[in-house]
Coordinates of C-alpha atoms in Angstrom, one line a residue:
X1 CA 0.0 0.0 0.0
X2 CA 2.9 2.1 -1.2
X3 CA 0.4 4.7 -3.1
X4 CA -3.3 5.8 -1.5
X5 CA -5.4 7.4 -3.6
X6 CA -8.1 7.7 -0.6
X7 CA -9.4 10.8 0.2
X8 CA -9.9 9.7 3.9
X9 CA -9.3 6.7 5.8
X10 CA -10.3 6.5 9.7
X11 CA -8.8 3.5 12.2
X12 CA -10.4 3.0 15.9
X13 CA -11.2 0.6 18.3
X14 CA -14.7 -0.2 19.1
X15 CA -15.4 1.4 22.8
X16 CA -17.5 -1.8 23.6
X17 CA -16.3 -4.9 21.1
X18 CA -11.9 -3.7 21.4
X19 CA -12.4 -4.3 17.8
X20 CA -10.7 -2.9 14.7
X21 CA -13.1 -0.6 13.1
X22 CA -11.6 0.6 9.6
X23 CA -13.6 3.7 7.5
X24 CA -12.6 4.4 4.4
X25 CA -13.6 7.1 1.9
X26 CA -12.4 6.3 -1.4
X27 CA -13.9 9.6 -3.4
X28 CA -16.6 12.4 -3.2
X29 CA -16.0 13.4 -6.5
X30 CA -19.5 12.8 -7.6
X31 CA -21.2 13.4 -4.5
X32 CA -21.5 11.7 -0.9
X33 CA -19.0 8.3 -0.2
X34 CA -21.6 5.4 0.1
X35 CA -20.6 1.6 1.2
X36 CA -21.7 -1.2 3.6
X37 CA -19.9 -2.7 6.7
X38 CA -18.2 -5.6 6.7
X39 CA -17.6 -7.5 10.1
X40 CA -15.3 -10.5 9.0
X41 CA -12.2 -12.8 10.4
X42 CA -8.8 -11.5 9.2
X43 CA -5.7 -13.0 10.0
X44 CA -4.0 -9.9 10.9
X45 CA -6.6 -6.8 11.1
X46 CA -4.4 -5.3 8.7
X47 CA -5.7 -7.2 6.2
X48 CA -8.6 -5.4 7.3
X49 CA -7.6 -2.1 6.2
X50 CA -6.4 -3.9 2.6
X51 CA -9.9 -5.1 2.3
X52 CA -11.7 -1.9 3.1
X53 CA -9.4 0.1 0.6
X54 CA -10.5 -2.2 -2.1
X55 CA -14.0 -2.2 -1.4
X56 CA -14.2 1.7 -1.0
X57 CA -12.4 1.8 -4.1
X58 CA -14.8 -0.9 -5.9
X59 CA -17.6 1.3 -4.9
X60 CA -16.3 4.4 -6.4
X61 CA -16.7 2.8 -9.6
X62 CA -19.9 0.6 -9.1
X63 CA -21.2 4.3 -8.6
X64 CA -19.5 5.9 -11.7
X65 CA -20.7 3.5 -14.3
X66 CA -24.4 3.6 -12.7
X67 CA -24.6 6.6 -13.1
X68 CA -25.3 7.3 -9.4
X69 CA -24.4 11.0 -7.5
X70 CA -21.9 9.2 -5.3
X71 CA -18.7 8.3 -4.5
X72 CA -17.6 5.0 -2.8
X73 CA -16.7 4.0 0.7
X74 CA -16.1 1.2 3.0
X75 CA -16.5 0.1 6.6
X76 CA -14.8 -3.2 8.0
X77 CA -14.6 -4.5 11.5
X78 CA -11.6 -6.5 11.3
X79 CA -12.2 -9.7 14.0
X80 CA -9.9 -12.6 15.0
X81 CA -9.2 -15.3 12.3
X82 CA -10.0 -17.5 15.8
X83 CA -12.8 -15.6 16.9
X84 CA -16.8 -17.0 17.1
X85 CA -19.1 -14.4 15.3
X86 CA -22.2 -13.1 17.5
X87 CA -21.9 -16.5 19.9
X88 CA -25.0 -18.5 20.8
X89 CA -27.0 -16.8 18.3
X90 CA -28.4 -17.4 14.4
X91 CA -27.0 -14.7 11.3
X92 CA -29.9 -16.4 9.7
X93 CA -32.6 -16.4 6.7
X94 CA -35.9 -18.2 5.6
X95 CA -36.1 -18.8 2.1
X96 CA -39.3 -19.6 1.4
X97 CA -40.1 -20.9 -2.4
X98 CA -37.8 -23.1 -4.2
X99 CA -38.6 -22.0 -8.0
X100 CA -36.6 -21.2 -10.7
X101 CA -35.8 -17.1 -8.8
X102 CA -35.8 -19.0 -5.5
X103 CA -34.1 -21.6 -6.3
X104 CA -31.3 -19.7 -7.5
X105 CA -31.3 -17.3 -4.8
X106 CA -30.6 -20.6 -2.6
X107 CA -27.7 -21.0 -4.4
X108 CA -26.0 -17.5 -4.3
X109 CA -26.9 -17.2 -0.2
X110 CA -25.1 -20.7 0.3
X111 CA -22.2 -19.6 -1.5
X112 CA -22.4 -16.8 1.0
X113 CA -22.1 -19.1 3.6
X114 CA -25.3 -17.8 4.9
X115 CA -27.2 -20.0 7.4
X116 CA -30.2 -20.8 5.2
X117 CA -32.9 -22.2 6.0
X118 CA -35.6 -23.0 3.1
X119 CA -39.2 -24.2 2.4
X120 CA -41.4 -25.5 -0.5
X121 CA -44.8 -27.0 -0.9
X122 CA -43.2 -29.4 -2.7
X123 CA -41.4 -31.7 -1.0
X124 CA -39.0 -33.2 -3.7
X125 CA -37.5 -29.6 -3.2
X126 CA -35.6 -31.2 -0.4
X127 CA -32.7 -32.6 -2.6
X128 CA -31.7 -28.8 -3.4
X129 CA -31.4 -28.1 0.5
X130 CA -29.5 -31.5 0.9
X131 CA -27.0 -30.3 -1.3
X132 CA -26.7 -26.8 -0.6
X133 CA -26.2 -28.1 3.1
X134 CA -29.7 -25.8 4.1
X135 CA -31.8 -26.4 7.3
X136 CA -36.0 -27.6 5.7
X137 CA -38.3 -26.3 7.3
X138 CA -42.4 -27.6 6.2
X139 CA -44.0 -24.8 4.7
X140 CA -46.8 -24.7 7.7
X141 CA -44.0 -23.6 9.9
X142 CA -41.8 -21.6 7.5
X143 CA -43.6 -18.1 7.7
X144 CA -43.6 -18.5 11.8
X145 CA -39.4 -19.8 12.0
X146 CA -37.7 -17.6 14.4
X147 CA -34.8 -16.1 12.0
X148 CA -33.2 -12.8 11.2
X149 CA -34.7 -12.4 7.8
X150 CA -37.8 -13.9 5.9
X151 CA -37.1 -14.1 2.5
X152 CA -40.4 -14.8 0.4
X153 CA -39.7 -16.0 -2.9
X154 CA -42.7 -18.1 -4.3
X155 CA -46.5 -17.0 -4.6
X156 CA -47.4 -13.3 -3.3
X157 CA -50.1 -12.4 -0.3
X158 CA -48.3 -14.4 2.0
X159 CA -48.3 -11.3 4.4
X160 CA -51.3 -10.8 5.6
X161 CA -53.1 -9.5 9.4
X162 CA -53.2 -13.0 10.6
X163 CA -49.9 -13.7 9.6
X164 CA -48.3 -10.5 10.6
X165 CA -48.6 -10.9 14.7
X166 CA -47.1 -14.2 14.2
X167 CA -44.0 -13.3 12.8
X168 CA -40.3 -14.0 14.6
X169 CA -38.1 -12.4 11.8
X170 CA -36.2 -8.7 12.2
X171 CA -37.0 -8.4 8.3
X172 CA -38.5 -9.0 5.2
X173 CA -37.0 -8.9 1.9
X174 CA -37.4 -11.4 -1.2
X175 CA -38.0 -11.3 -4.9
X176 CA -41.7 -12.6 -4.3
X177 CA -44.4 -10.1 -5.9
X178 CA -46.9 -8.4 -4.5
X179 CA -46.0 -9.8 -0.7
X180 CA -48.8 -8.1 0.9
X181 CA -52.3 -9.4 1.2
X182 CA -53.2 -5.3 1.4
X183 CA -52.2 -1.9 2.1
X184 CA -52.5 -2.3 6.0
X185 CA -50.0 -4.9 6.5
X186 CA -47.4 -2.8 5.7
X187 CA -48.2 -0.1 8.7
X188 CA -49.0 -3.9 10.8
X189 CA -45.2 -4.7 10.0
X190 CA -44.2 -1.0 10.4
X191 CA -45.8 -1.1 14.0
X192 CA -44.1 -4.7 14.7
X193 CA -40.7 -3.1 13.7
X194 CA -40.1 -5.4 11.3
X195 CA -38.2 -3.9 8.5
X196 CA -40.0 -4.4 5.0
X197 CA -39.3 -2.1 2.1
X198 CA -41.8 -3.0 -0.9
X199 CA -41.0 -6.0 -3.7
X200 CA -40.7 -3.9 -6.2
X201 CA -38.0 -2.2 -4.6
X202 CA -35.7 -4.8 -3.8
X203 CA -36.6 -7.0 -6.5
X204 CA -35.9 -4.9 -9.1
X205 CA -32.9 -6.5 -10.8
X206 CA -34.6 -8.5 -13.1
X207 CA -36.3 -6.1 -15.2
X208 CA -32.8 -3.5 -14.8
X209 CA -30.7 -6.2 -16.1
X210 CA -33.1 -6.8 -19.0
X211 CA -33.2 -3.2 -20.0
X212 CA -30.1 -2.3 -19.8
X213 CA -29.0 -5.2 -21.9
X214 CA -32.1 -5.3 -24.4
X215 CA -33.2 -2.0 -24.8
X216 CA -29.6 0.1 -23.5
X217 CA -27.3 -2.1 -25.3
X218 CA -25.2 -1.8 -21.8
X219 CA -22.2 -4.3 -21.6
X220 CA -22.6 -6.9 -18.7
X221 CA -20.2 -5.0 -16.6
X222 CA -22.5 -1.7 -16.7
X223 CA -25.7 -3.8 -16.2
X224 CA -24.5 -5.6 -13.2
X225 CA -23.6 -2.7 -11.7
X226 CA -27.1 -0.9 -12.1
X227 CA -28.5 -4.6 -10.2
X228 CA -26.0 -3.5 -7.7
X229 CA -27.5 -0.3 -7.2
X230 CA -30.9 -1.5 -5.9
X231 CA -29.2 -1.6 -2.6
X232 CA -28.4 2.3 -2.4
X233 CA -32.1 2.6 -3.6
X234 CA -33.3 0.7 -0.9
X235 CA -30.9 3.0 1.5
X236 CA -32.7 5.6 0.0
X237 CA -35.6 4.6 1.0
X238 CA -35.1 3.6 4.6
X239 CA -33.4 6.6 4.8
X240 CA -36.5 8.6 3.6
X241 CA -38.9 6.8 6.1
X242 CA -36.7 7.5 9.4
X243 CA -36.1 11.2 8.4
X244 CA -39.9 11.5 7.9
X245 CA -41.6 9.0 10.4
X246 CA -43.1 7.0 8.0
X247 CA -43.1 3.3 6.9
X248 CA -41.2 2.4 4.0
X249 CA -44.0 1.3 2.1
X250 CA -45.1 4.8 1.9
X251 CA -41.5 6.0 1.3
X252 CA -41.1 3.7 -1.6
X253 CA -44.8 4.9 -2.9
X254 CA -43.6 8.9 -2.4
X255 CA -39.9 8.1 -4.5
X256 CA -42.3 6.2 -7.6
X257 CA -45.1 9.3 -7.5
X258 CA -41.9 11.9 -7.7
X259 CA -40.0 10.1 -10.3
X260 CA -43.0 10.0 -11.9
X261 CA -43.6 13.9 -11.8
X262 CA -40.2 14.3 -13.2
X263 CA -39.1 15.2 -9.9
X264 CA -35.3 14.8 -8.3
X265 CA -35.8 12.5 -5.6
X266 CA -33.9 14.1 -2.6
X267 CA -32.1 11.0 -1.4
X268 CA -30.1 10.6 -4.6
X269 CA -28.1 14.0 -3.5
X270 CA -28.4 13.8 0.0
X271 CA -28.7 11.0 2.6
X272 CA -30.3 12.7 5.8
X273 CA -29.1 11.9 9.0
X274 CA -27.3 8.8 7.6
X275 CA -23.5 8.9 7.8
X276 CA -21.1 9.2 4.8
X277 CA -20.4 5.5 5.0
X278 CA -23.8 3.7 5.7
X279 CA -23.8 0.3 7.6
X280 CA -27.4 -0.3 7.0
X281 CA -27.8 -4.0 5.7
X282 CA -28.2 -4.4 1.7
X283 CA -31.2 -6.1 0.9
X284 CA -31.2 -6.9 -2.8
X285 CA -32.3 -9.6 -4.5
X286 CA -32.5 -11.3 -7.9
X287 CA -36.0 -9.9 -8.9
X288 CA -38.5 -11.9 -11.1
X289 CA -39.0 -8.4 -13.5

């Protein structure tokens, strides 16, 4: 790391973890450093700081070529190669829906090493979470599991006001459309806190990659990157509902009615009370268009 071409890059230990905690800005030449946080195991936390460089850096670009107002950044938490992530408890998601976009989805969380748990109605959908090494779970306990995130990928209305009070998960975010049995589950979640931002938000990759392909004549590289982007949209749109007290759902419904106005939704120039390099968890998914 003889030459840095960072604009900023900020080392401390965390006050309550002792932890490495690595910030880097990688540019603002197009507008405000955006990035996620990365808590892994490093052999030496200053691979760490190697990893956060190239990630700002990464981002920088990812923005660039999608067009985006921003500029990239980074957060890692550098832990022990020998250390035991978040002890005693599950970093864990429900997949529920085994199709062609679920089944897929299965695939690129496993070789996450995400602890996965899935569910179909059919039950010769089991072979797929034999081999992918994923915890089945019968599809009359699936919406009900107690995990971090429920990720519904299969029919839509499986959200509805019976369903809702029963939920264990922190979150829900798949490529399923129209989750929602109707427009008052989402203030039911909203009042639960549990975190859902709408399905055509986060599923939205489908129908970018097509475009840009089909209809931009993008190269892979460019369309990829606009996929990418669905997680700074969905920022956006948390971002929107905290600074303005209200759910995402009705975030996500004012960004569509502006864009649709020709308007300049504020949260592509300006992030609120968010910090320059967000840790707020990406929630993107391969959409079904």
């Amino acid at each position: 790391m003889s030459i840095l071409d960072h604009e900023e890059v900020v080392i401390r230990r965390g006050s309550r973890s002792g932890l490495p905690v690595i910030v880097a800005v990688h540019s603002t030449v197009l507008g405000q450093a955006v990035g996620g946080c990365r808590i892994w195991r490093y052999a030496d936390w200053r691979d760490g700081v190697a990893d956060a460089l190239l990630l700002a850096d990464a981002m920088t670009r990812k923005c660039a070529v999608a067009g985006l107002p921003n500029g990239g950044g980074k957060t890692v938490v550098a832990v022990p190669a020998d250390a035991v992530l978040d002890a005693g408890r599950r970093r864990d998601l429900l997949l529920l829906g085994l199709g062609n976009v679920g089944g897929r989805l299965a695939r690129l969380l496993a070789a996450e090493r995400a602890e996965l748990l899935v569910s179909d109605v059919d039950p010769a959908k089991q072979a797929l979470a034999t081999e992918l090494g994923a915890t089945w779970v019968g599809p009359d306990e699936a919406l009900t599991a107690d995990v971090d995130i429920l990720v519904p990928a299969a029919l839509g209305g499986v959200l509805t006001e019976d369903v809702v009070p029963a939920l264990r998960c922190a979150a829900v975010a798949g490529p399923a459309n129209n989750q929602l049995a109707g427009p008052a589950v989402a203030d039911l979640l909203h009042r639960r806190k549990i975190v859902w931002v709408p399905d055509y938000v986060v599923s939205a990759g489908g129908v970018i990659h097509a475009l840009s392909v089909e209809l931009r004549h993008s190269t892979a590289e460019e369309a990829l990157a606009r996929v990418h982007a669905v997680g700074e949209t969905v920022d956006d749109v948390l971002a929107a509902a905290d600074r303005t007290g209200i759910t995402p759902a009705q975030a996500a419904l004012d960004l569509a009615a502006l864009r649709l106005r020709g308007g300049t939704p504020p949260g592509l120039t300006s992030r609120g009370p968010t910090s320059s390099v967000t840790s707020r968890t990406r929630a993107s998914s391969p959409g079904t268009g």
